[in-house]
XYZ file of N, CA and C in Angstrom:
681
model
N 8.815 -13.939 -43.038
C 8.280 -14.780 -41.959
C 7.691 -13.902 -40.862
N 6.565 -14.055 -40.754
C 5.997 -13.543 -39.129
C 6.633 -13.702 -38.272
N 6.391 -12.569 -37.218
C 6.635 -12.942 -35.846
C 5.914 -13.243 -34.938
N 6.104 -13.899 -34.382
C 5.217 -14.799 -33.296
C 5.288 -14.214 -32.039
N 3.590 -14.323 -31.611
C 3.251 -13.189 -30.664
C 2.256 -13.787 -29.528
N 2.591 -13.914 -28.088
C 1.781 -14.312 -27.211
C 0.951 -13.152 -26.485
N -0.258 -13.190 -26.038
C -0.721 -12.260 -25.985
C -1.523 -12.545 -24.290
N -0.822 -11.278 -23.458
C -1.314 -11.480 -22.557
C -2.076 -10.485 -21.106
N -3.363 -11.501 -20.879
C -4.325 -10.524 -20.189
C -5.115 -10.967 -19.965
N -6.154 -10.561 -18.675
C -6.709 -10.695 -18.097
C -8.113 -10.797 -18.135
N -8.462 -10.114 -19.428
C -9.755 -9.821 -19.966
C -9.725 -10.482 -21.711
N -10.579 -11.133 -21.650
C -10.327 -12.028 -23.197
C -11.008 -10.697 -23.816
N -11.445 -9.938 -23.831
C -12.300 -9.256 -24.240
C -11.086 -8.707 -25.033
N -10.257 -7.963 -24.181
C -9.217 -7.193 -24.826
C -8.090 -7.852 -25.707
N -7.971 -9.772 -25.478
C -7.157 -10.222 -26.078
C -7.227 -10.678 -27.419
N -9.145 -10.442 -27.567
C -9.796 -10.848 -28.791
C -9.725 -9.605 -29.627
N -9.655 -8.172 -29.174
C -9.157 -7.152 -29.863
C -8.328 -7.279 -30.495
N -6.786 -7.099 -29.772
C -5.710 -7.183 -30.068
C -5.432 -8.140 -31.212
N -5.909 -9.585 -31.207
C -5.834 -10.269 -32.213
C -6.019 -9.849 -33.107
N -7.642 -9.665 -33.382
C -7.963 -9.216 -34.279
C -7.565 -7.782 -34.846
N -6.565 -7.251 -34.342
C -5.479 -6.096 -35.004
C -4.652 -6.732 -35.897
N -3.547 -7.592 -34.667
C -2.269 -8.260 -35.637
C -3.167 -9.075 -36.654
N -4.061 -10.140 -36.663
C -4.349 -10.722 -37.462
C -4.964 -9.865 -39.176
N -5.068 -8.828 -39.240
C -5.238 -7.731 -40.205
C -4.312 -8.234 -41.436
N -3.097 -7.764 -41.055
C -2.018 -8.589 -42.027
C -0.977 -9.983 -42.011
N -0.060 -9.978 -42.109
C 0.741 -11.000 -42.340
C 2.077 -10.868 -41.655
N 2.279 -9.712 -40.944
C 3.659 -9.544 -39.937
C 3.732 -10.267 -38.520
N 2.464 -10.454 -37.533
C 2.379 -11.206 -36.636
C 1.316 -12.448 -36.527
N 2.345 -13.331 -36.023
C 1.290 -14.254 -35.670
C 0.930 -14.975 -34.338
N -0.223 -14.921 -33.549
C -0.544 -15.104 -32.282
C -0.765 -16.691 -32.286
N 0.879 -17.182 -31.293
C 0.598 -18.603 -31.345
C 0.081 -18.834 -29.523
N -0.256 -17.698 -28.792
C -0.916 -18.361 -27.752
C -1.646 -16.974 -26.940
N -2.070 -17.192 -26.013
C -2.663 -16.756 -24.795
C -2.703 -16.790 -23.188
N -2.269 -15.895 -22.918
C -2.332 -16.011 -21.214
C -3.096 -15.356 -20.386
N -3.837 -15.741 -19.450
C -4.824 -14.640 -18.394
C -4.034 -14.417 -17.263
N -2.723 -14.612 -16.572
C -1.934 -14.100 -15.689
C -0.758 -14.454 -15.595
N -0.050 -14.032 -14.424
C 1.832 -13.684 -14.804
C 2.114 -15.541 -14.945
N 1.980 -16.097 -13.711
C 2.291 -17.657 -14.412
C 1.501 -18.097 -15.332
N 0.333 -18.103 -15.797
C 0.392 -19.118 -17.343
C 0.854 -18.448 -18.735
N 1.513 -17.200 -18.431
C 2.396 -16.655 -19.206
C 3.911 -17.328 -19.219
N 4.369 -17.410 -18.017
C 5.255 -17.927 -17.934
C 5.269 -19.410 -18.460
N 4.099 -20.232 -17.952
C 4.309 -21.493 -18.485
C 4.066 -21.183 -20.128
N 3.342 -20.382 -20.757
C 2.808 -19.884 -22.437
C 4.463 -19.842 -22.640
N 5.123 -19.129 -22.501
C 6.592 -18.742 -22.834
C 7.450 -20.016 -23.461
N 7.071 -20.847 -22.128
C 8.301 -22.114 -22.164
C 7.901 -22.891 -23.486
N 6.693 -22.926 -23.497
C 5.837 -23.615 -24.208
C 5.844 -23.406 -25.772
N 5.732 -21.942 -26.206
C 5.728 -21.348 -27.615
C 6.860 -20.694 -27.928
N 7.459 -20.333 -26.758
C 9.041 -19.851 -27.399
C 8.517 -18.129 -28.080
N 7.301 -17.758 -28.192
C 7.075 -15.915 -28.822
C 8.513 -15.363 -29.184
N 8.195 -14.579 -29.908
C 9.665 -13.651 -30.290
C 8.958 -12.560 -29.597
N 7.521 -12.299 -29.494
C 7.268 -11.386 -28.704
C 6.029 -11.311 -27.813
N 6.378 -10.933 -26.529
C 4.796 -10.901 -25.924
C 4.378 -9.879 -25.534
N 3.234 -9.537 -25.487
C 2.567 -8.543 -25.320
C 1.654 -8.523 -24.174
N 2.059 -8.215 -23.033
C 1.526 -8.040 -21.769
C 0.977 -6.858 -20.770
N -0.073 -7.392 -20.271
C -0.757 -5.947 -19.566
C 0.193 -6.041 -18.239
N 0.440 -4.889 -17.615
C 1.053 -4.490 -16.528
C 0.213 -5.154 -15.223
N -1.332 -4.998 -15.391
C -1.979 -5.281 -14.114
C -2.714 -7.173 -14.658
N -1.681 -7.997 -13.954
C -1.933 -9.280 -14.242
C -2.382 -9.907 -12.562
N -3.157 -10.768 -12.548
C -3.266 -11.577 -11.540
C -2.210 -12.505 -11.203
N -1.872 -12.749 -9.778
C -1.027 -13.983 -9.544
C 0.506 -12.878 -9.532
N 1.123 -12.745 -10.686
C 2.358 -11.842 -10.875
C 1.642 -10.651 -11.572
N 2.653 -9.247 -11.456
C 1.775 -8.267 -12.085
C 2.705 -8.278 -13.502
N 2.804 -6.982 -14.653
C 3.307 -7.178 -15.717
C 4.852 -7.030 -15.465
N 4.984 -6.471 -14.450
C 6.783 -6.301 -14.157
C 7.238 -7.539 -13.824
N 7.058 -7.958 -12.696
C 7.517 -9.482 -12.288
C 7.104 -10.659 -13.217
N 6.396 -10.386 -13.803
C 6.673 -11.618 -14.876
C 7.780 -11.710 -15.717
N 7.511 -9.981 -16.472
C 8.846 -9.993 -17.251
C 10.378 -10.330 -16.520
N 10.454 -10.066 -15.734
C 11.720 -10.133 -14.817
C 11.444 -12.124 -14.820
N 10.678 -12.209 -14.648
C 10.939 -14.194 -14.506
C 10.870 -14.950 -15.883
N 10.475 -13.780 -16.958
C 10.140 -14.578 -18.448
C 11.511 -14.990 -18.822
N 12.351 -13.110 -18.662
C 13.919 -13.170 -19.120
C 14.479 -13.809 -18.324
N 14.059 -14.222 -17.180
C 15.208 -15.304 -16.451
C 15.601 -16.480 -17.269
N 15.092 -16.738 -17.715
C 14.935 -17.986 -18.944
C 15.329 -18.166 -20.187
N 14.093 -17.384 -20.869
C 14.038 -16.555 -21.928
C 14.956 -15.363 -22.589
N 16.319 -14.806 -22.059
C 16.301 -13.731 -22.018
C 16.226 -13.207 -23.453
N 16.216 -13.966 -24.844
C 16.293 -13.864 -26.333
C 14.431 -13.288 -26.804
N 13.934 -13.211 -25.619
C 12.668 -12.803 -25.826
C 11.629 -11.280 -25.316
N 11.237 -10.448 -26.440
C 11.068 -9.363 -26.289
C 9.773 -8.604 -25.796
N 9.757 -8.199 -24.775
C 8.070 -7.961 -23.933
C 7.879 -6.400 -24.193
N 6.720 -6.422 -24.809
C 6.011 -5.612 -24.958
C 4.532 -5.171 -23.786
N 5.005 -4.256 -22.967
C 4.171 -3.985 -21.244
C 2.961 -3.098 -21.940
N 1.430 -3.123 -21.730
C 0.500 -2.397 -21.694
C 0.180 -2.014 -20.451
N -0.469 -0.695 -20.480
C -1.046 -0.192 -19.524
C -2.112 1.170 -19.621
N -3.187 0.919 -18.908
C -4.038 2.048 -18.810
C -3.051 3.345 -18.062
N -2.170 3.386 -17.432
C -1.641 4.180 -16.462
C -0.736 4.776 -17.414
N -0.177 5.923 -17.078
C 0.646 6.783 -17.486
C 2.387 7.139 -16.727
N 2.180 6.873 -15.296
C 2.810 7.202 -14.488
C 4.292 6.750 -14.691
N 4.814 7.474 -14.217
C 6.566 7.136 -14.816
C 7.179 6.013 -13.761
N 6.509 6.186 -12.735
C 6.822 4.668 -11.275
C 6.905 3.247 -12.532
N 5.405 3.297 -12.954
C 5.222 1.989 -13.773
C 6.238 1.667 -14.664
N 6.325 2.633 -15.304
C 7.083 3.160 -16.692
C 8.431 3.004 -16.672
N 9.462 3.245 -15.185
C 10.530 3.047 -15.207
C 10.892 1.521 -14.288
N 9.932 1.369 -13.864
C 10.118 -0.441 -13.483
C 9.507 -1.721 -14.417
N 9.002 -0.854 -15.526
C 8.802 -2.111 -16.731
C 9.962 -2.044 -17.128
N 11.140 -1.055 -17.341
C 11.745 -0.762 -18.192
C 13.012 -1.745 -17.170
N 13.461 -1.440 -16.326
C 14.110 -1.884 -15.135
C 13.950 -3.215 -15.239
N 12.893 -3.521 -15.555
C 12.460 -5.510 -15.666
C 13.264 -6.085 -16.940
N 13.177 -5.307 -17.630
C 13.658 -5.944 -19.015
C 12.536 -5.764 -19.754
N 11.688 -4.733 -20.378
C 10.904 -4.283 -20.771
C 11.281 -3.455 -21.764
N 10.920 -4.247 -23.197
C 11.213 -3.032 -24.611
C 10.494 -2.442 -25.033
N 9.110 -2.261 -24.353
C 8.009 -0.981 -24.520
C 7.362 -0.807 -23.906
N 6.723 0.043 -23.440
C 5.431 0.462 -22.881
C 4.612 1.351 -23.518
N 3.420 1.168 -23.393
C 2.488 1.277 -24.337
C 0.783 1.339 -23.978
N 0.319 2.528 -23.847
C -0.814 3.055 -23.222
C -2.116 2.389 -23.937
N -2.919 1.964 -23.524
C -3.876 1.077 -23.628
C -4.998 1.661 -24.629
N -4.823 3.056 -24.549
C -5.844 4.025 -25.694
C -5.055 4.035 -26.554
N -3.979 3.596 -27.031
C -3.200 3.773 -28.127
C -4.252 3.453 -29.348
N -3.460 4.073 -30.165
C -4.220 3.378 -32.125
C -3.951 2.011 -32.303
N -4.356 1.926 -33.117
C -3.873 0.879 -33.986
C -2.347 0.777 -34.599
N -2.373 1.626 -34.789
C -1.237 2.246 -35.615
C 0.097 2.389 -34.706
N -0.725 3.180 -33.886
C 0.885 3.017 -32.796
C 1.257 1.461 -32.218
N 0.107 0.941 -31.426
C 0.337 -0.285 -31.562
C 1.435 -1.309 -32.288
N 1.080 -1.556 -33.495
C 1.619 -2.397 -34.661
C 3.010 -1.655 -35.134
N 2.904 -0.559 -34.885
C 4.457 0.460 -34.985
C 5.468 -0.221 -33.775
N 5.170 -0.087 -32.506
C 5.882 -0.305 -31.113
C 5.988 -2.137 -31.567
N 5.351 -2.845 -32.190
C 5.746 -4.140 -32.189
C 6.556 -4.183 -33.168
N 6.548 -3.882 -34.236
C 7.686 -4.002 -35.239
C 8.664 -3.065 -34.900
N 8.462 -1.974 -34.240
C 10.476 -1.771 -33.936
C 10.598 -2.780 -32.788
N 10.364 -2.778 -31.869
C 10.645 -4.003 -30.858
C 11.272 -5.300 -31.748
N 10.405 -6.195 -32.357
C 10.686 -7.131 -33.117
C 11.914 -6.812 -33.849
N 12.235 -6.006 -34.158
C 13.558 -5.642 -34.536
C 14.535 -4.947 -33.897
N 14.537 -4.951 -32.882
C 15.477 -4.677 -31.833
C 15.526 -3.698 -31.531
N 14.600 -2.848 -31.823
C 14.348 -1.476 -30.941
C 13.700 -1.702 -29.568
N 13.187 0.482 -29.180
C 12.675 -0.145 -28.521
C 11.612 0.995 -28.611
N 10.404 1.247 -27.868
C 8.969 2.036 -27.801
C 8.491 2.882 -26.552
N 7.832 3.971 -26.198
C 7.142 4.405 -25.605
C 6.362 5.168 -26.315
N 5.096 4.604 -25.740
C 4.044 6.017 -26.014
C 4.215 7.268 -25.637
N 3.844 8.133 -27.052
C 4.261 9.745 -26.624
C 3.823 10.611 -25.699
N 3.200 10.168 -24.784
C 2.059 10.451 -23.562
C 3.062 10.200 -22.411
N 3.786 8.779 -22.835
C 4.563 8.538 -21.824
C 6.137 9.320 -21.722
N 6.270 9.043 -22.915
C 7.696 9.876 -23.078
C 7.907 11.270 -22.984
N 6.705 11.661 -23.384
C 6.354 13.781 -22.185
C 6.571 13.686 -21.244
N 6.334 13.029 -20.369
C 5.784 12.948 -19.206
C 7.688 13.011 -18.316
N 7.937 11.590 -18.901
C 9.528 11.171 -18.566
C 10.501 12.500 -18.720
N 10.369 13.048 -19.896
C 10.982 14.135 -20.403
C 10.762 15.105 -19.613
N 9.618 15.551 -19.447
C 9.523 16.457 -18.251
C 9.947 16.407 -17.108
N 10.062 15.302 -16.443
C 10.217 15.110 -15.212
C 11.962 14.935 -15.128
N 11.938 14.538 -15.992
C 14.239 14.435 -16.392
C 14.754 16.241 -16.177
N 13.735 16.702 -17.216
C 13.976 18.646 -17.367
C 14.018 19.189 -15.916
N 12.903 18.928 -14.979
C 12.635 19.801 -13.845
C 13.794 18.544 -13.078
N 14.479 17.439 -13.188
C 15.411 17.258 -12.190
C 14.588 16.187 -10.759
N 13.585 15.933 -11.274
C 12.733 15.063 -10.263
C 12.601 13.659 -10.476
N 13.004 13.424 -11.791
C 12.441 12.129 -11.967
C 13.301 10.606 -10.805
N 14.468 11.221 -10.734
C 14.892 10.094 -9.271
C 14.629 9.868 -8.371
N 13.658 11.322 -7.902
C 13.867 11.535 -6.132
C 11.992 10.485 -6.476
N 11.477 10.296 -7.463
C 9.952 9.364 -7.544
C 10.250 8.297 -7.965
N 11.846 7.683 -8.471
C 11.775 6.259 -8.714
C 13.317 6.090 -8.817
N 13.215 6.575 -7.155
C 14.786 6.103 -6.754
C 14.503 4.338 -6.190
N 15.503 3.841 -5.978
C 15.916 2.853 -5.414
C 15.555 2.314 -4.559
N 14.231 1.639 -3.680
C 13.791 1.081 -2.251
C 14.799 0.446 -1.866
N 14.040 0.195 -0.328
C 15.083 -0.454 0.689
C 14.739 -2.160 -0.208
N 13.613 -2.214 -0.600
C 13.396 -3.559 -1.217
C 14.592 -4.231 -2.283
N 15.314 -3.236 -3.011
C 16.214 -3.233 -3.918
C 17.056 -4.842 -3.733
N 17.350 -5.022 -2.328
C 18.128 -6.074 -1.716
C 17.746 -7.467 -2.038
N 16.119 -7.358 -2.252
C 15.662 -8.679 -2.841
C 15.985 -9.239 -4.076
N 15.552 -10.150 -4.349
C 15.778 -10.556 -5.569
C 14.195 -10.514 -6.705
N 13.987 -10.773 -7.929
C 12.408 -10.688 -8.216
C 11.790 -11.918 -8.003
N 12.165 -13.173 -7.579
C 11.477 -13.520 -6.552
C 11.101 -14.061 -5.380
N 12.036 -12.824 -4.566
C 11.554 -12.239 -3.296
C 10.678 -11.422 -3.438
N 10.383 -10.803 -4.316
C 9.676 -9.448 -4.412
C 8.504 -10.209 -4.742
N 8.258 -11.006 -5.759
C 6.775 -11.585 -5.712
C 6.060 -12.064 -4.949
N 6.933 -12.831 -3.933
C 6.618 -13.762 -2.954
C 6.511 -12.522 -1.585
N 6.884 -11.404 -1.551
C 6.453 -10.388 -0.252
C 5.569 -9.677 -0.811
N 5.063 -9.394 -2.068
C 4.182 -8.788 -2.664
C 2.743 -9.626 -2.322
N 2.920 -10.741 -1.837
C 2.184 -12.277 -2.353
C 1.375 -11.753 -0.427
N 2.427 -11.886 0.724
C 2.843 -11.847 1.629
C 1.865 -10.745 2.327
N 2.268 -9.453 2.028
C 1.184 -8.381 2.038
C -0.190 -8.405 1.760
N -0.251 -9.407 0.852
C -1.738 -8.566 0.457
C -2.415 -10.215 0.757
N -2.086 -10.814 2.363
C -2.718 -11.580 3.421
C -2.466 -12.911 2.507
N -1.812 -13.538 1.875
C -1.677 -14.877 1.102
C -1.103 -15.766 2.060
N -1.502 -16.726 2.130
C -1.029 -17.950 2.912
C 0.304 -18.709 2.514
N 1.041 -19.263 3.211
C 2.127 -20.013 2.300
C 1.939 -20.992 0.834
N 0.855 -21.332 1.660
C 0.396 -22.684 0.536
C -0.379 -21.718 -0.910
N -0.836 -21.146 -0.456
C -1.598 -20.293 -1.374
C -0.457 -19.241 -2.347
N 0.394 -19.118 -1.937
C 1.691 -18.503 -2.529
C 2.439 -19.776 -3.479
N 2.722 -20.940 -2.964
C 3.521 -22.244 -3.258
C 2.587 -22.162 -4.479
N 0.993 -22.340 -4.729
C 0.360 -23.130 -5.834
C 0.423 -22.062 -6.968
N 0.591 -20.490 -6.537
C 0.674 -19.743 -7.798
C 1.844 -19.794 -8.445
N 2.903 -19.473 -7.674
C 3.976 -19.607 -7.812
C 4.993 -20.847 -8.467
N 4.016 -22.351 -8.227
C 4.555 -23.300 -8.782
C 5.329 -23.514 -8.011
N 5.952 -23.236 -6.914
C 6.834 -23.596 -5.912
C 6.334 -24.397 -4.393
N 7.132 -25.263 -3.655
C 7.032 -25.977 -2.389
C 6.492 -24.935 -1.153
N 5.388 -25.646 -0.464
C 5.435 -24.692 0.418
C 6.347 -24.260 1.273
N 7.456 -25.046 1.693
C 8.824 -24.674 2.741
C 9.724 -24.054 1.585
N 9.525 -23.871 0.678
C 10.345 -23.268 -0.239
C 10.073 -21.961 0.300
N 8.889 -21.314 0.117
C 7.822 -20.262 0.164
C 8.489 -19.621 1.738
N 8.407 -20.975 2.451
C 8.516 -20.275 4.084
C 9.963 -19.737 4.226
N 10.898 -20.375 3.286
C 12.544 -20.193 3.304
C 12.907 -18.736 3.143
N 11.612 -17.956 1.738
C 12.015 -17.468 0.966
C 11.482 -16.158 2.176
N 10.902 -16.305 2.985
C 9.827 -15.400 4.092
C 10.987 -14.913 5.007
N 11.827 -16.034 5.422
C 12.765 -15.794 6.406
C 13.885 -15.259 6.408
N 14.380 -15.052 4.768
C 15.584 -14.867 3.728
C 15.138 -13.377 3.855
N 14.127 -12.691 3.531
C 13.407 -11.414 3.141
C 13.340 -10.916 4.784
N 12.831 -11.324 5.765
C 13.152 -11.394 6.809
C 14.255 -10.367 7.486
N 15.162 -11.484 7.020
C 17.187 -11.298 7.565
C 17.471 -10.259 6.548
N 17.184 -10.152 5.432
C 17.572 -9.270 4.549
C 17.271 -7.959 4.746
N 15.953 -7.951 5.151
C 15.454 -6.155 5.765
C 15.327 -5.740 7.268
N 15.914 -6.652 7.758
C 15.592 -6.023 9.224
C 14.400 -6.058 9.768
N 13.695 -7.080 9.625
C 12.143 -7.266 10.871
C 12.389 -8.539 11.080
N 11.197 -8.899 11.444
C 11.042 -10.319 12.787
C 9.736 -11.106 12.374
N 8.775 -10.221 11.613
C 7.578 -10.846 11.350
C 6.638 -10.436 10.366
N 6.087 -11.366 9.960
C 4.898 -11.013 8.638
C 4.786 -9.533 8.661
N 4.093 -9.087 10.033
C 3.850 -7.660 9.771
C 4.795 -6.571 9.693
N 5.898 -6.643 10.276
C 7.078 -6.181 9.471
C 7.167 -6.023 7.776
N 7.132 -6.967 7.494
C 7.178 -7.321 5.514
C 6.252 -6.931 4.982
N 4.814 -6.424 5.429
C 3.784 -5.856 5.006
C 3.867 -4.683 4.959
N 4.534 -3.655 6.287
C 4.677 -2.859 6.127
C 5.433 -2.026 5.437
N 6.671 -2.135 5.197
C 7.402 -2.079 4.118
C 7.286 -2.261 2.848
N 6.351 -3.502 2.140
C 5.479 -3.450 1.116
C 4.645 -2.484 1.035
N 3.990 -2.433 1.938
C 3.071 -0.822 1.654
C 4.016 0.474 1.657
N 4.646 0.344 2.589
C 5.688 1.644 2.309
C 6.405 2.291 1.279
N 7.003 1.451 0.767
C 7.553 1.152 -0.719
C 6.750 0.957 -2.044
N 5.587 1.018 -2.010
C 4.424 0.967 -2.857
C 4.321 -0.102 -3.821
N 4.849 -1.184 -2.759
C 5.042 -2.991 -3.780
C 3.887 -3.491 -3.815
N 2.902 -2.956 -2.949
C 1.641 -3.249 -3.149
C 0.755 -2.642 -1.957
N -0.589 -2.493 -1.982
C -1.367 -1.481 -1.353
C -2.527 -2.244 -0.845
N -2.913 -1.622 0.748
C -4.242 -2.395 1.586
C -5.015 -2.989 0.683
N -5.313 -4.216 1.071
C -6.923 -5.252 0.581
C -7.920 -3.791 1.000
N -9.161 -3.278 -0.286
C -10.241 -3.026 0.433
C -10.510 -2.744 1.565
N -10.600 -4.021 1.996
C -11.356 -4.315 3.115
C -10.454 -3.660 4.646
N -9.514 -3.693 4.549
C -8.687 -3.746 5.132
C -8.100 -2.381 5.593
N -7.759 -1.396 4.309
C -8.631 0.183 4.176
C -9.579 1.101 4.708
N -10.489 0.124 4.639
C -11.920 0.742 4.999
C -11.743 0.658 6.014
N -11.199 -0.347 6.911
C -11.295 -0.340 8.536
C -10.050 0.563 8.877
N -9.068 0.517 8.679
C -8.056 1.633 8.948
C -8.472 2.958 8.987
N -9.639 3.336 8.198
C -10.097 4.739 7.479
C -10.916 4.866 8.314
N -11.559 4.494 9.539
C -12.797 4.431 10.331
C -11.814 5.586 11.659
């Protein structure tokens, strides 16, 4: 019997690839599609995947916070994280989410369809690009002091979506409709994050988001700082 595989991203371009990989043989089968972290989430409830296959940089939620809200649910279900990036930050907070691979976006074919069938069977994967990298950084004794613990730690994942949401200038209501949640829900969750870190106001929670590298200046927003 196949395993059943949701496939998710931002660019159909890349999701029509991927298909057309697993679809090659007879081990996976793609019973859906998602273009960001919630209609993944709603894809989930919906098809039940034994496995999904998700890019790290998603709209709405990114590839970490989804996984962290898939297994809230789901937790019998196994995510497979893509990414163009290499960096061990990414690498050890997919993993931290509940993440059974990561998996570099130039990969083969081969590696690919390898990292899904041990996954699918209860392993788990990194690309060997990635796992140098980790290894090295374990050897020289550094790899904690770059993905130690934030003051953010205190939140929950989603608090963390919703100050991630927060930072990068989102409105309540505009947070409530991605999120699927009430807008006084949204404002509860502002004031909770609030009391929890020690500030008083939006710009408090922004800054600390940027500090903590939960998310980084709009553009626009950059450019005028940089003047």
């Amino acid at each position: 019997m196949a395993f059943t595989v949701l496939l998710v991203d931002d660019h159909k371009i890349m999701r029509d690839g991927i298909k057309a990989i697993l679809c090659r043989g007879d081990e996976f089968h793609v019973v859906g599609e998602a273009e960001s972290g919630p209609d993944a989430v709603q894809s989930v409830k919906r098809h039940h995947p034994d496995l999904v296959l998700m890019d790290i940089g998603l709209p709405g939620l990114n590839g970490v916070e989804t996984t962290a809200e898939i297994l809230r649910f789901h937790p019998e279900c196994k995510i497979v994280i893509l990414s163009m990036y290499d960096d061990e930050n990414s690498v050890v907070s997919a993993i931290r989410s509940g993440a059974r691979a990561f998996i570099l976006k130039k990969a083969s074919d081969t590696d690919l369809l390898e990292a899904l069938r041990m996954v699918a069977r209860g392993g788990a994967y990194l690309s060997p690009q990635v796992s140098d990298r980790l290894l090295s950084r374990i050897q020289k004794g550094d790899l904690e002091s770059r993905a130690a613990p934030s003051a953010l730690e205190v939140l929950s994942p989603r608090e963390l979506q919703v100050l991630r949401m927060v930072a990068e200038g989102k409105t309540s209501k505009e947070i409530a409709v991605t999120l699927d949640l009430r807008e006084q829900t949204v404002r509860s969750y502002r004031k909770t994050m609030m009391k929890k870190l020690g500030v008083n106001n939006v710009a408090g929670l922004t800054q600390l988001a940027l500090a903590t590298g939960l998310t980084q200046l709009p553009r626009s927003q950059a450019a005028v700082e940089s003047e």
